[in-house]
């Protein structure tokens, strides 16, 4: 609507005007709600109205957060400080809202808006916009005035001639320009006060983030459960039917005459059923391979390497780092000993995502890189941190699963070009994982995948033990 350096004063005027209208409306509705609640208390009808007063700040705060966009469209509005109830239903929602500090801050801001802020907004608008505007329209006011007694613009002085009216209009224009920036100077702290009351605190942001993390974990678990259900249905349903069909066609070929068009058609159908069965088994293996469920990520990576179109070497290492070193140190000296113990078992979602990443990356190597060989390095590092207080010692552990796929191909892989690497990075991001690509033109290419792994934290123990 307004652009450039002149946009701020006019946006400030619109912001204060809507604030005054909202504050006056809130005051009228609050008085009506309180009066009706007190009047109907004896009939027990007014009790729900009075009980709704603590929640009256919720819609007002939501409108106020949106109104901040009027003042500065470039700045994002504050996020809601409220959490989503873990259980459905109105009682759970009411219980959570009444326990949150943000609800009472919003109620305090609503009272401040209804009693103090909107009269101040109206007063500032009257002094900085309405008064200069009344002076500015003095010539029109004089022309429309009946008789010849003159007019009093803004009730300040008498103007009875057009030269005086023109001078008054010039004065109004000058005041309108001069007072526009003090208007902005008031609107900015007014908006800052709104953000102070209605923006979420750091603790509330941490709670919201934790809730989002839990919700994301539930979605991942539901997705993995659905994948396993599809895999089970395909394995126990469609695959068994195809096996029975293949056997029936094979028996029909034995019973049919060895020569003739019927034998040829049965042979064609039998071969086609065998190919469909092989494709279905490959599809089931890609959804959730049995080797991953039975033997873990190490065996699954070796199985992918055996199925790859190019030779693939697999390395792995499982270390514990008591000095807070990163997993990158383990990568600098990879173990090439196949007798090393396999990686530990991880949660199903992490194992599935890591397996999918290795499979997709090796498929890309075989299709697009022109490489002659590749290497997959899987490293799991656990970092222990010990904090000693006066009477207790707390030990925390943080694990990182790091997988690197290296090939000697032509390079030039770029996730920004819309390749499958973008979708892979999105899937890893659900688990707080990261995808890093180093692929200069001419090669080689190294793709690193890092997924944080939760490690059980030891319970506190006395510092002297």
CSV table of N, CA, C and O in Angstrom, one decimal, residues 54 267 375 425 441:
chain,number,residue,atom,x,y,z
A,54,UNK,N,-11.2,-14.9,32.0
A,54,UNK,CA,-9.7,-15.2,31.9
A,54,UNK,C,-9.3,-15.6,30.5
A,54,UNK,O,-8.1,-15.4,30.1
A,267,UNK,N,3.9,-70.9,-21.5
A,267,UNK,CA,5.3,-70.6,-21.2
A,267,UNK,C,5.5,-69.1,-21.0
A,267,UNK,O,6.2,-68.6,-20.1
A,375,UNK,N,32.8,-46.5,-1.9
A,375,UNK,CA,33.1,-46.9,-0.5
A,375,UNK,C,32.1,-46.4,0.4
A,375,UNK,O,31.7,-45.2,0.3
A,425,UNK,N,17.6,-35.3,1.8
A,425,UNK,CA,17.9,-34.3,2.9
A,425,UNK,C,16.6,-34.0,3.7
A,425,UNK,O,16.6,-33.9,4.9
A,441,UNK,N,33.5,-30.6,-9.8
A,441,UNK,CA,33.6,-31.1,-11.2
A,441,UNK,C,34.8,-31.9,-11.4
A,441,UNK,O,35.9,-31.5,-11.1
